[in-house]
Amino acid sequence: MKRIGYIGLGIMGRPMAENLIKAGFELVVYNRTPAKTEPLIALGAAVASSPAELAGRVDAVCVNVTDTPDVEAVLFGERGVAQAEADKLNGLVVIDHSTIDPDATRRLAARLTELNVALLDAPVSGGDIGARNGTLSVMVGGERGAFDRCAAVLAAVGQTITHCGPSGAGQATKACNQVLVSTALLGVCEALALAQAEGLDLDTTIKVTSGGAAGSWQLAHLGPKIARRDFDPGFMVDLLNKDLNIVAHAAADHELPMAATALVAQLLREAAQHGRGRDGTQALATVIERRGGFEFGHD
Amino acid sequence: MKRIGYIGLGIMGRPMAENLIKAGFELVVYNRTPAKTEPLIALGAAVASSPAELAGRVDAVCVNVTDTPDVEAVLFGERGVAQAEADKLNGLVVIDHSTIDPDATRRLAARLTELNVALLDAPVSGGDIGARNGTLSVMVGGERGAFDRCAAVLAAVGQTITHCGPSGAGQATKACNQVLVSTALLGVCEALALAQAEGLDLDTTIKVTSGGAAGSWQLAHLGPKIARRDFDPGFMVDLLNKDLNIVAHAAADHELPMAATALVAQLLREAAQHGRGRDGTQALATVIERRGGFEFGHD
């Protein structure tokens, strides 16, 4: 594979596309807002006027948009990938780095198979920092053959590339990841709320508890931000809410009760309702504050 | 400090007492079940017939029993520490390694102060393995002077010794620790339940998610046990339930809503109700299984 298309040059897509150029791939880019293609053009990327035109010019199409309907539009909407000429589509691989519904992914993959296009679901974790540094973890679902053919493309954007299983397995793994992230975050918020109520120094509490069985990435990285009420994003509440909607849908499909995940989803929705949607996920702490009648870092 | 008393030679107390002997302290031991003193006597410890008698022979008394009433009985019950002669009590330090109520700790400390006895609350984390290897984290509350005088005693049983604040601060920190432990564990159970429902390989899911923002001690250490339905203790459900009762009491004192902690406490109580009290805390997974109508590791 040599020519790669990139659709969706947002906070994640742009640095990932840049890493593909650095790795020596020829890039063709498309973005709904054309201005966002300019930094890539400056690095040597060509630009396409539509996903369909882009698909006709490349060996693989990377997609990095927000939600399930966005991926559907890129693939099957007007001037979408599926509208490229049939012989151009034959053998194409779509690598979808968006975080979307596992079940929808399987349906999209089935539709693409009819066009002789393989779909790899390949959501990532590691945030915008991981995207810039190429240290993302990429969770891939889809046919093993397509995965193997895209190994160099995936290696250019991530550090840990894992084939998780058939189509949808990457998205399902990402859904599990977001369950872990959000429930651990809620635990951190409640633990620090108790610490503050007990008059403890929050930084000391975080330090003491981080080293053992209570330790987590969320505690070590977001705990100190909560302690100083720093709600700058990292990863935005709105995006975690979107991901937890995906989880809720999957859980409903399986009739799986997920009481803690449902709870944190409700609280994160409350955060968004109170204007914290574009803050970092640690702004979940503001919901705990309001419900508890206190502010972190104040007596 | 040279002569140390040790009361409570259970799964934690025995190895901690042994480490005090190894560090060169002269030990006097007492246990409600006298047979448990024998391994320590074999290592050179003297034995006392009651906490009161023990208190009269040492510079500091370590206590390592289960719950608040047990500590109260050791200190203020019949032939308790408080019944030693007044001049023997003068300047004594009690180091309480039990995990008990922070508020009760403060009351006990106040009563001991009247006898010129200092109380350090010094609950630990790190489990029986940490107790054996002397790698415990010790969270200490109480007067700084008493803490400093006991530095060598604490260093003999733990690797990380932290003065968390005044009396009760050690217990309060431990309470926060148990909030973090239990909420993270519930998140792991729900994430793995979703993984299984989605047909993912659980070990792959754990591996992929452990490295990033979803990572936690609970995921890395208890996730694999859940995946193979290994419910051997580690740390027992009954003990975590006891600790979460302490948390619930503290939260009620502060009128602090802790929805996630309350949820996991309910589910762990359900685990105990179904005969899992003496299993490891990862047996919380059996509650998730029963509610979800599945078993981990089976389709």
Coordinates of C-alpha atoms in Angstrom, one line a residue:
Chain A
M1 CA 0.0 0.0 0.0
K2 CA 1.3 3.4 -1.0
R3 CA -1.5 5.8 -1.6
I4 CA -3.7 6.5 1.4
G5 CA -6.9 8.6 1.6
Y6 CA -7.7 10.5 4.8
I7 CA -11.2 11.7 5.6
G8 CA -11.7 13.7 8.7
L9 CA -8.9 16.0 9.7
G10 CA -10.0 17.0 13.2
I11 CA -8.1 16.9 16.5
M12 CA -7.2 13.2 16.0
G13 CA -7.3 12.9 12.2
R14 CA -4.9 15.7 11.4
P15 CA -1.9 14.5 13.4
M16 CA -2.6 10.9 12.4
A17 CA -2.6 12.0 8.7
E18 CA 0.6 13.9 9.3
N19 CA 2.2 10.7 10.7
L20 CA 1.2 8.8 7.5
I21 CA 3.0 11.5 5.4
K22 CA 6.1 11.2 7.7
A23 CA 6.0 7.4 7.2
G24 CA 6.3 7.9 3.5
F25 CA 2.7 7.3 2.3
E26 CA 1.3 9.4 -0.5
L27 CA -1.8 11.1 1.0
V28 CA -5.0 12.3 -0.5
V29 CA -7.2 14.2 1.9
Y30 CA -10.8 15.2 2.2
N31 CA -12.6 17.2 4.8
R32 CA -16.1 18.5 5.1
T33 CA -14.6 21.9 6.1
P34 CA -12.1 22.3 3.3
A35 CA -9.9 24.8 5.3
K36 CA -8.8 21.9 7.5
T37 CA -7.0 20.3 4.5
E38 CA -4.6 23.2 4.2
P39 CA -2.0 22.1 6.8
L40 CA -1.8 18.7 5.1
I41 CA -1.6 20.2 1.6
A42 CA 1.4 22.2 3.0
L43 CA 3.0 18.9 3.9
G44 CA 2.5 17.5 0.4
A45 CA -0.9 15.9 0.5
A46 CA -3.2 16.0 -2.5
V47 CA -6.8 17.0 -2.0
A48 CA -10.0 15.4 -3.2
S49 CA -13.4 17.1 -3.7
S50 CA -15.4 14.2 -2.3
P51 CA -15.0 10.8 -0.6
A52 CA -16.0 9.2 -3.9
E53 CA -13.2 10.9 -5.8
L54 CA -10.7 10.2 -3.0
A55 CA -11.6 6.5 -3.0
G56 CA -10.8 6.3 -6.7
R57 CA -7.3 7.5 -6.2
V58 CA -6.0 5.4 -3.2
D59 CA -5.3 1.9 -1.9
A60 CA -6.9 2.5 1.5
V61 CA -9.2 5.1 3.0
C62 CA -8.8 6.2 6.6
V63 CA -11.9 7.7 8.1
N64 CA -11.8 9.7 11.3
V65 CA -15.1 11.4 12.0
T66 CA -17.3 11.6 15.1
D67 CA -20.2 9.3 15.2
T68 CA -22.0 6.5 13.4
P69 CA -24.1 8.8 11.0
D70 CA -20.9 10.6 10.0
V71 CA -19.3 7.3 9.0
E72 CA -22.4 6.3 7.1
A73 CA -22.5 9.6 5.2
V74 CA -18.8 9.3 4.3
L75 CA -19.3 5.8 3.0
F76 CA -22.8 5.7 1.6
G77 CA -23.9 9.3 1.4
E78 CA -24.0 11.6 -1.6
R79 CA -20.5 11.4 -3.3
G80 CA -19.6 8.9 -0.6
V81 CA -16.9 6.3 -1.0
A82 CA -19.4 3.7 -2.3
Q83 CA -20.0 5.9 -5.4
A84 CA -16.5 5.6 -6.7
E85 CA -16.2 3.5 -9.9
A86 CA -16.6 -0.2 -9.2
D87 CA -13.2 -1.2 -10.5
K88 CA -11.6 1.4 -8.3
L89 CA -13.4 0.1 -5.3
N90 CA -12.4 -3.5 -6.0
G91 CA -9.8 -4.4 -3.3
L92 CA -10.0 -1.1 -1.4
V93 CA -9.7 -1.2 2.4
V94 CA -11.5 1.3 4.6
I95 CA -9.9 1.8 8.0
D96 CA -12.4 3.5 10.3
H97 CA -10.6 5.2 13.2
S98 CA -13.9 6.8 14.4
T99 CA -15.5 5.4 17.6
I100 CA -18.9 4.2 16.5
D101 CA -21.5 1.5 17.2
P102 CA -20.1 -2.1 16.9
D103 CA -23.3 -3.4 15.4
A104 CA -23.5 -0.5 12.9
T105 CA -19.9 -1.3 12.0
R106 CA -20.9 -4.9 11.2
R107 CA -23.7 -3.7 8.9
L108 CA -21.5 -1.2 7.1
A109 CA -18.9 -3.9 6.6
A110 CA -21.5 -6.2 5.1
R111 CA -22.6 -3.5 2.7
L112 CA -19.0 -2.7 1.7
T113 CA -18.2 -6.4 1.2
E114 CA -20.8 -6.4 -1.7
L115 CA -18.6 -3.8 -3.3
N116 CA -15.4 -5.8 -2.7
V117 CA -14.3 -3.3 -0.2
A118 CA -13.0 -4.5 3.2
L119 CA -13.8 -2.5 6.3
L120 CA -11.5 -2.5 9.3
D121 CA -12.9 -0.9 12.4
A122 CA -9.9 0.7 14.1
P123 CA -10.8 3.0 16.9
V124 CA -8.0 4.4 19.0
S125 CA -7.2 5.4 22.5
G126 CA -4.5 7.7 23.7
G127 CA -5.9 11.1 23.0
D128 CA -4.6 13.9 20.9
I129 CA -1.2 13.6 22.5
G130 CA -1.0 9.9 21.4
A131 CA -2.2 11.0 17.9
R132 CA 0.6 13.5 17.6
N133 CA 3.3 11.2 19.0
G134 CA 2.1 8.2 17.1
T135 CA 1.7 6.3 20.4
L136 CA -2.0 5.4 20.0
S137 CA -3.4 2.1 20.9
V138 CA -5.4 0.9 17.9
M139 CA -8.1 -1.7 18.4
V140 CA -8.9 -3.4 15.1
G141 CA -11.8 -5.5 14.0
G142 CA -12.2 -7.1 10.6
E143 CA -10.8 -9.8 8.3
R144 CA -7.3 -10.9 9.3
G145 CA -6.1 -10.6 5.6
A146 CA -7.2 -6.9 5.4
F147 CA -5.6 -6.3 8.8
D148 CA -2.3 -7.8 7.6
R149 CA -2.3 -5.8 4.4
C150 CA -2.8 -2.5 6.4
A151 CA -0.1 -3.3 9.0
A152 CA 2.3 -0.5 7.8
V153 CA -0.6 2.0 7.7
L154 CA -1.6 1.2 11.2
A155 CA 1.9 1.1 12.5
A156 CA 2.4 4.6 11.2
V157 CA -0.3 6.0 13.5
G158 CA -0.1 3.8 16.5
Q159 CA 2.3 2.1 18.9
T160 CA 0.1 -0.9 19.9
I161 CA -1.9 -2.4 17.1
T162 CA -4.1 -5.3 18.2
H163 CA -6.3 -7.4 16.0
C164 CA -9.3 -7.9 18.4
G165 CA -11.4 -10.2 16.2
P166 CA -13.9 -10.0 13.3
S167 CA -15.7 -6.9 12.2
G168 CA -17.0 -4.9 15.1
A169 CA -14.5 -6.3 17.6
G170 CA -12.4 -3.1 17.5
Q171 CA -15.4 -1.0 18.3
A172 CA -16.6 -3.4 21.0
T173 CA -13.1 -3.3 22.6
K174 CA -13.2 0.5 22.5
A175 CA -16.7 0.4 24.1
C176 CA -15.2 -1.7 26.9
N177 CA -12.4 0.7 27.2
Q178 CA -14.8 3.6 27.7
V179 CA -16.7 1.6 30.3
L180 CA -13.4 1.3 32.2
V181 CA -12.4 4.9 31.7
S182 CA -15.8 6.4 32.9
T183 CA -16.4 4.1 35.8
A184 CA -12.9 4.6 37.1
L185 CA -13.3 8.3 36.8
L186 CA -16.5 8.3 38.8
G187 CA -14.8 6.3 41.5
V188 CA -12.0 8.9 41.6
C189 CA -14.5 11.7 41.9
E190 CA -16.3 10.0 44.8
A191 CA -13.1 9.1 46.6
L192 CA -11.8 12.6 46.4
A193 CA -15.2 14.0 47.5
L194 CA -14.9 11.8 50.6
A195 CA -11.3 12.8 51.1
Q196 CA -12.3 16.4 51.0
A197 CA -15.2 15.9 53.4
E198 CA -12.8 14.2 55.8
G199 CA -10.4 17.1 55.6
L200 CA -7.6 15.3 53.9
D201 CA -5.1 16.9 51.6
L202 CA -6.2 15.7 48.2
D203 CA -2.7 15.5 46.6
T204 CA -1.5 13.4 49.5
T205 CA -4.5 11.2 49.2
I206 CA -3.9 10.7 45.4
K207 CA -0.3 10.0 46.0
V208 CA -0.8 7.5 48.8
T209 CA -3.6 5.6 46.9
S210 CA -2.0 5.6 43.5
G211 CA 0.7 3.1 44.2
G212 CA -1.5 0.1 45.2
A213 CA -4.7 -1.8 44.5
A214 CA -6.6 1.5 44.2
G215 CA -4.3 2.8 41.4
S216 CA -5.5 3.8 38.0
W217 CA -4.7 6.0 35.1
Q218 CA -7.7 8.1 35.8
L219 CA -6.6 8.6 39.5
A220 CA -3.0 9.5 38.5
H221 CA -3.8 11.7 35.6
L222 CA -7.2 13.3 36.3
G223 CA -7.2 13.2 40.1
P224 CA -4.7 16.1 40.4
K225 CA -6.7 18.1 37.9
I226 CA -9.9 17.6 39.9
A227 CA -8.0 18.6 43.1
R228 CA -7.2 22.0 41.5
R229 CA -10.5 22.2 39.5
D230 CA -8.7 22.2 36.2
F231 CA -11.4 21.1 33.7
D232 CA -9.5 21.8 30.5
P233 CA -10.0 19.0 28.0
G234 CA -8.0 16.3 27.4
F235 CA -11.0 14.2 26.3
M236 CA -14.3 16.1 26.2
V237 CA -17.4 15.2 28.2
D238 CA -19.5 15.4 25.0
L239 CA -17.4 12.7 23.3
L240 CA -17.5 10.4 26.3
N241 CA -21.2 10.9 26.4
K242 CA -21.4 9.9 22.7
D243 CA -19.3 6.8 23.5
L244 CA -21.4 5.8 26.4
N245 CA -24.5 6.1 24.2
I246 CA -22.8 3.5 22.0
V247 CA -22.2 1.3 25.1
A248 CA -25.8 1.7 26.2
H249 CA -27.0 0.6 22.8
A250 CA -24.7 -2.4 22.8
A251 CA -25.8 -3.3 26.4
A252 CA -29.4 -3.0 25.4
D253 CA -28.8 -5.3 22.4
H254 CA -27.5 -7.9 24.7
E255 CA -30.0 -7.3 27.5
L256 CA -27.0 -6.8 29.7
P257 CA -27.6 -4.8 32.9
M258 CA -24.7 -2.4 33.4
A259 CA -25.7 -0.4 36.5
A260 CA -22.5 1.4 37.2
T261 CA -22.0 2.4 33.5
A262 CA -25.6 3.6 33.3
L263 CA -25.0 5.7 36.5
V264 CA -21.9 7.4 35.2
A265 CA -23.6 8.0 31.8
Q266 CA -26.4 9.8 33.7
L267 CA -23.9 11.9 35.7
L268 CA -21.9 12.8 32.6
R269 CA -25.1 13.8 30.9
E270 CA -25.9 16.0 33.9
A271 CA -22.4 17.6 33.4
A272 CA -23.2 18.4 29.8
Q273 CA -26.6 19.7 30.8
H274 CA -24.8 22.1 33.1
G275 CA -22.5 23.4 30.4
R276 CA -19.6 21.1 30.8
G277 CA -19.9 19.3 27.5
R278 CA -16.7 20.8 26.0
D279 CA -14.7 20.5 29.2
G280 CA -12.5 17.5 30.0
T281 CA -14.2 14.4 31.3
Q282 CA -12.8 15.2 34.8
A283 CA -15.6 17.9 34.9
L284 CA -17.7 15.0 36.0
A285 CA -16.4 16.2 39.4
T286 CA -18.6 19.3 39.0
V287 CA -21.7 17.1 39.2
I288 CA -20.3 15.4 42.3
E289 CA -19.7 18.9 43.7
R290 CA -23.1 20.2 43.0
R291 CA -24.8 17.1 44.4
G292 CA -22.6 17.2 47.4
G293 CA -22.9 20.9 48.0
F294 CA -19.1 21.6 48.0
E295 CA -16.3 22.6 45.8
F296 CA -13.0 20.7 45.4
G297 CA -10.1 22.5 46.9
H298 CA -12.2 24.7 49.2
D299 CA -13.4 24.0 52.7
Chain B
M1 CA 11.7 2.4 70.9
K2 CA 12.8 -1.1 71.5
R3 CA 10.0 -3.1 73.0
I4 CA 6.9 -3.5 70.9
G5 CA 3.6 -5.2 71.7
Y6 CA 1.6 -6.8 69.0
I7 CA -2.1 -7.6 69.4
G8 CA -3.9 -9.5 66.6
L9 CA -1.8 -12.1 64.8
G10 CA -4.1 -12.8 61.9
I11 CA -3.3 -13.0 58.1
M12 CA -1.9 -9.5 58.3
G13 CA -0.7 -9.2 61.9
R14 CA 1.4 -12.3 62.0
P15 CA 3.8 -11.4 59.1
M16 CA 3.9 -7.8 60.2
A17 CA 4.9 -8.9 63.7
E18 CA 7.5 -11.2 62.2
N19 CA 9.0 -8.3 60.3
L20 CA 9.3 -6.3 63.6
I21 CA 11.3 -9.2 65.1
K22 CA 13.5 -9.3 61.9
A23 CA 14.1 -5.6 62.3
G24 CA 15.5 -6.1 65.8
F25 CA 12.6 -5.1 68.0
E26 CA 11.8 -7.1 71.2
L27 CA 8.3 -8.3 70.7
V28 CA 5.5 -9.1 73.3
V29 CA 2.5 -10.6 71.6
Y30 CA -1.1 -11.2 72.6
N31 CA -3.9 -12.9 70.6
R32 CA -7.5 -13.7 71.5
T33 CA -6.8 -17.2 70.2
P34 CA -3.6 -18.1 72.1
A35 CA -2.4 -20.7 69.6
K36 CA -1.8 -18.0 67.1
T37 CA 1.0 -16.6 69.3
E38 CA 3.1 -19.8 68.9
P39 CA 4.8 -19.0 65.6
L40 CA 5.9 -15.7 67.1
I41 CA 7.1 -17.3 70.3
A42 CA 9.2 -19.7 68.2
L43 CA 10.9 -16.6 66.7
G44 CA 11.7 -15.2 70.2
A45 CA 8.6 -13.2 71.1
A46 CA 7.3 -13.1 74.6
V47 CA 3.7 -13.6 75.3
A48 CA 1.3 -11.5 77.4
S49 CA -1.9 -12.8 79.0
S50 CA -3.9 -9.7 78.2
P51 CA -3.7 -6.3 76.4
A52 CA -3.3 -4.6 79.8
E53 CA -0.4 -6.8 80.8
L54 CA 1.2 -6.3 77.4
A55 CA 0.8 -2.6 77.5
G56 CA 2.7 -2.5 80.8
R57 CA 5.8 -4.1 79.2
V58 CA 6.3 -2.2 76.0
D59 CA 7.0 1.3 74.4
A60 CA 4.4 0.9 71.7
V61 CA 1.4 -1.3 71.1
C62 CA 0.5 -2.4 67.5
V63 CA -3.1 -3.5 67.1
N64 CA -4.2 -5.4 64.0
V65 CA -7.8 -6.7 64.5
T66 CA -10.8 -6.6 62.2
D67 CA -13.4 -3.9 63.1
T68 CA -14.1 -0.9 65.2
P69 CA -15.6 -2.9 68.2
D70 CA -12.5 -5.2 68.2
V71 CA -10.2 -2.2 68.6
E72 CA -12.5 -0.7 71.3
A73 CA -12.4 -4.0 73.2
V74 CA -8.6 -4.3 72.9
L75 CA -8.2 -0.7 74.2
F76 CA -11.0 -0.2 76.6
G77 CA -12.5 -3.7 77.3
E78 CA -11.9 -6.0 80.2
R79 CA -8.1 -6.2 80.7
G80 CA -7.7 -3.8 77.8
V81 CA -4.7 -1.6 77.2
A82 CA -6.3 1.2 79.2
Q83 CA -6.2 -0.9 82.4
A84 CA -2.5 -1.0 82.5
E85 CA -1.0 1.0 85.4
A86 CA -1.1 4.7 84.8
D87 CA 2.7 5.2 85.0
K88 CA 3.2 2.4 82.4
L89 CA 0.7 4.1 80.1
N90 CA 2.3 7.5 80.3
G91 CA 4.0 8.1 77.0
L92 CA 2.8 4.9 75.3
V93 CA 1.9 4.9 71.7
V94 CA -0.8 2.7 70.2
I95 CA -0.4 2.1 66.5
D96 CA -3.7 0.8 65.1
H97 CA -3.2 -1.1 61.8
S98 CA -6.8 -2.2 61.7
T99 CA -9.2 -0.6 59.2
I100 CA -11.9 1.0 61.2
D101 CA -14.2 4.1 61.3
P102 CA -12.3 7.4 61.1
D103 CA -14.7 9.1 63.5
A104 CA -14.5 6.2 66.0
T105 CA -10.7 6.5 65.7
R106 CA -10.9 10.2 66.7
R107 CA -13.0 9.4 69.7
L108 CA -10.6 6.6 70.8
A109 CA -7.7 8.9 70.4
A110 CA -9.4 11.5 72.6
R111 CA -10.0 8.9 75.3
L112 CA -6.4 7.7 75.1
T113 CA -5.0 11.2 75.3
E114 CA -6.6 11.5 78.8
L115 CA -4.3 8.5 79.8
N116 CA -1.3 10.2 78.2
V117 CA -1.4 7.6 75.4
A118 CA -1.0 8.6 71.8
L119 CA -3.0 6.8 69.1
L120 CA -1.8 6.6 65.5
D121 CA -4.3 5.2 63.1
A122 CA -2.2 3.3 60.6
P123 CA -4.2 1.2 58.3
V124 CA -2.4 -0.5 55.5
S125 CA -2.9 -1.5 51.9
G126 CA -0.9 -4.2 50.0
G127 CA -2.5 -7.4 51.2
D128 CA -1.0 -10.4 52.9
I129 CA 1.7 -10.5 50.2
G130 CA 2.7 -6.9 51.1
A131 CA 2.6 -7.8 54.8
R132 CA 5.0 -10.7 54.3
N133 CA 7.4 -8.8 52.1
G134 CA 7.2 -5.6 54.1
T135 CA 6.0 -3.7 51.1
L136 CA 2.8 -2.3 52.6
S137 CA 1.6 1.2 52.2
V138 CA 0.9 2.6 55.6
M139 CA -1.5 5.5 55.9
V140 CA -1.0 7.3 59.2
G141 CA -3.1 9.7 61.1
G142 CA -2.3 11.3 64.5
E143 CA 0.1 13.7 66.1
R144 CA 3.3 14.3 64.1
G145 CA 5.5 13.8 67.2
A146 CA 4.1 10.3 67.9
F147 CA 4.5 9.5 64.1
D148 CA 8.1 10.6 64.2
R149 CA 8.9 8.6 67.3
C150 CA 7.4 5.5 65.6
A151 CA 9.2 5.9 62.3
A152 CA 11.4 2.9 62.7
V153 CA 8.5 0.7 63.8
L154 CA 6.4 1.7 60.8
A155 CA 9.4 1.4 58.4
A156 CA 9.8 -2.2 59.6
V157 CA 6.4 -3.3 58.3
G158 CA 5.9 -1.0 55.3
Q159 CA 7.6 0.4 52.3
T160 CA 5.6 3.6 51.9
I161 CA 4.8 5.4 55.1
T162 CA 2.7 8.5 54.8
H163 CA 1.6 10.9 57.5
C164 CA -1.8 11.8 56.2
G165 CA -2.9 14.3 58.8
P166 CA -4.3 14.4 62.4
S167 CA -6.1 11.6 64.1
G168 CA -8.5 9.7 61.7
A169 CA -6.7 10.9 58.6
G170 CA -5.1 7.5 58.1
Q171 CA -8.5 5.7 58.3
A172 CA -10.1 8.4 56.1
T173 CA -7.4 7.8 53.5
K174 CA -7.9 4.1 53.7
A175 CA -11.7 4.7 53.2
C176 CA -10.9 6.6 50.1
N177 CA -8.6 3.8 49.0
Q178 CA -11.4 1.3 49.3
V179 CA -13.8 3.5 47.3
L180 CA -11.3 3.5 44.5
V181 CA -10.7 -0.2 44.8
S182 CA -14.3 -1.2 44.8
T183 CA -15.6 1.2 42.1
A184 CA -12.7 0.3 39.8
L185 CA -13.5 -3.4 40.3
L186 CA -17.1 -2.9 39.4
G187 CA -16.1 -1.1 36.2
V188 CA -13.9 -4.0 35.3
C189 CA -16.7 -6.5 35.9
E190 CA -19.1 -4.5 33.7
A191 CA -16.5 -3.9 31.0
L192 CA -15.7 -7.6 30.8
A193 CA -19.4 -8.5 30.8
L194 CA -19.8 -6.3 27.7
A195 CA -16.7 -7.8 26.2
Q196 CA -18.1 -11.3 26.6
A197 CA -21.5 -10.3 25.3
E198 CA -19.8 -8.9 22.2
G199 CA -17.9 -12.1 21.7
L200 CA -14.5 -10.6 22.4
D201 CA -11.6 -12.6 23.8
L202 CA -11.4 -11.4 27.4
D203 CA -7.6 -11.7 27.8
T204 CA -7.1 -9.7 24.6
T205 CA -9.5 -7.1 25.9
I206 CA -7.7 -6.8 29.2
K207 CA -4.4 -6.5 27.5
V208 CA -5.5 -3.9 25.0
T209 CA -7.2 -1.7 27.5
S210 CA -4.7 -2.0 30.4
G211 CA -2.0 0.2 28.8
G212 CA -4.0 3.4 28.5
A213 CA -6.6 5.6 30.1
A214 CA -8.7 2.6 31.0
G215 CA -5.9 1.0 33.0
S216 CA -6.0 0.1 36.6
W217 CA -4.5 -2.2 39.2
Q218 CA -7.9 -3.9 39.4
L219 CA -8.1 -4.5 35.7
A220 CA -4.5 -5.8 35.4
H221 CA -4.6 -8.0 38.5
L222 CA -8.3 -9.1 39.0
G223 CA -9.4 -8.9 35.3
P224 CA -7.5 -12.1 34.3
K225 CA -8.9 -13.9 37.4
I226 CA -12.4 -12.9 36.5
A227 CA -11.8 -14.1 32.9
R228 CA -11.0 -17.6 34.2
R229 CA -13.5 -17.5 37.1
D230 CA -10.8 -17.8 39.7
F231 CA -12.4 -16.4 42.9
D232 CA -9.7 -17.4 45.4
P233 CA -9.0 -14.6 47.8
G234 CA -6.6 -12.1 47.7
F235 CA -8.8 -9.8 49.7
M236 CA -12.1 -11.2 50.8
V237 CA -15.5 -9.9 49.9
D238 CA -16.5 -9.8 53.6
L239 CA -13.6 -7.5 54.5
L240 CA -14.4 -5.1 51.6
N241 CA -18.0 -5.1 52.7
K242 CA -16.9 -4.2 56.2
D243 CA -14.7 -1.4 54.8
L244 CA -17.6 -0.1 52.6
N245 CA -19.8 0.0 55.7
I246 CA -17.2 2.3 57.2
V247 CA -17.3 4.4 54.0
A248 CA -21.1 4.5 54.1
H249 CA -21.0 5.7 57.7
A250 CA -18.5 8.4 56.9
A251 CA -20.4 9.5 53.9
A252 CA -23.6 9.7 56.0
D253 CA -21.8 11.8 58.6
H254 CA -20.9 14.3 55.9
E255 CA -24.3 14.0 54.1
L256 CA -22.2 13.2 51.0
P257 CA -24.0 11.4 48.2
M258 CA -21.8 8.6 46.8
A259 CA -24.0 6.9 44.3
A260 CA -21.3 4.6 42.7
T261 CA -19.9 3.6 46.0
A262 CA -23.4 2.8 47.4
L263 CA -24.0 0.7 44.2
V264 CA -20.9 -1.4 44.5
A265 CA -21.6 -1.9 48.2
Q266 CA -25.0 -3.2 47.4
L267 CA -23.6 -5.6 44.8
L268 CA -20.9 -6.8 47.1
R269 CA -23.5 -7.4 49.8
E270 CA -25.4 -9.5 47.2
A271 CA -22.2 -11.5 46.6
A272 CA -21.9 -12.2 50.3
Q273 CA -25.6 -13.1 50.4
H274 CA -24.9 -15.7 47.7
G275 CA -22.1 -17.4 49.6
R276 CA -19.2 -15.4 48.2
G277 CA -18.2 -13.6 51.4
R278 CA -14.9 -15.5 51.9
D279 CA -14.0 -15.5 48.2
G280 CA -11.8 -12.8 46.7
T281 CA -13.4 -9.4 45.9
Q282 CA -13.3 -10.3 42.2
A283 CA -16.2 -12.6 43.0
L284 CA -18.3 -9.4 42.5
A285 CA -18.2 -10.8 39.0
T286 CA -20.6 -13.6 40.0
V287 CA -23.2 -11.0 40.9
I288 CA -22.8 -9.4 37.4
E289 CA -23.0 -12.9 35.9
R290 CA -26.2 -13.8 37.8
R291 CA -27.9 -10.4 36.9
G292 CA -26.8 -10.7 33.3
G293 CA -27.7 -14.4 32.9
F294 CA -24.2 -15.6 31.7
E295 CA -21.0 -17.0 33.0
F296 CA -17.6 -15.5 32.3
G297 CA -15.5 -17.7 30.0
H298 CA -18.5 -19.4 28.5
D299 CA -20.6 -18.6 25.5

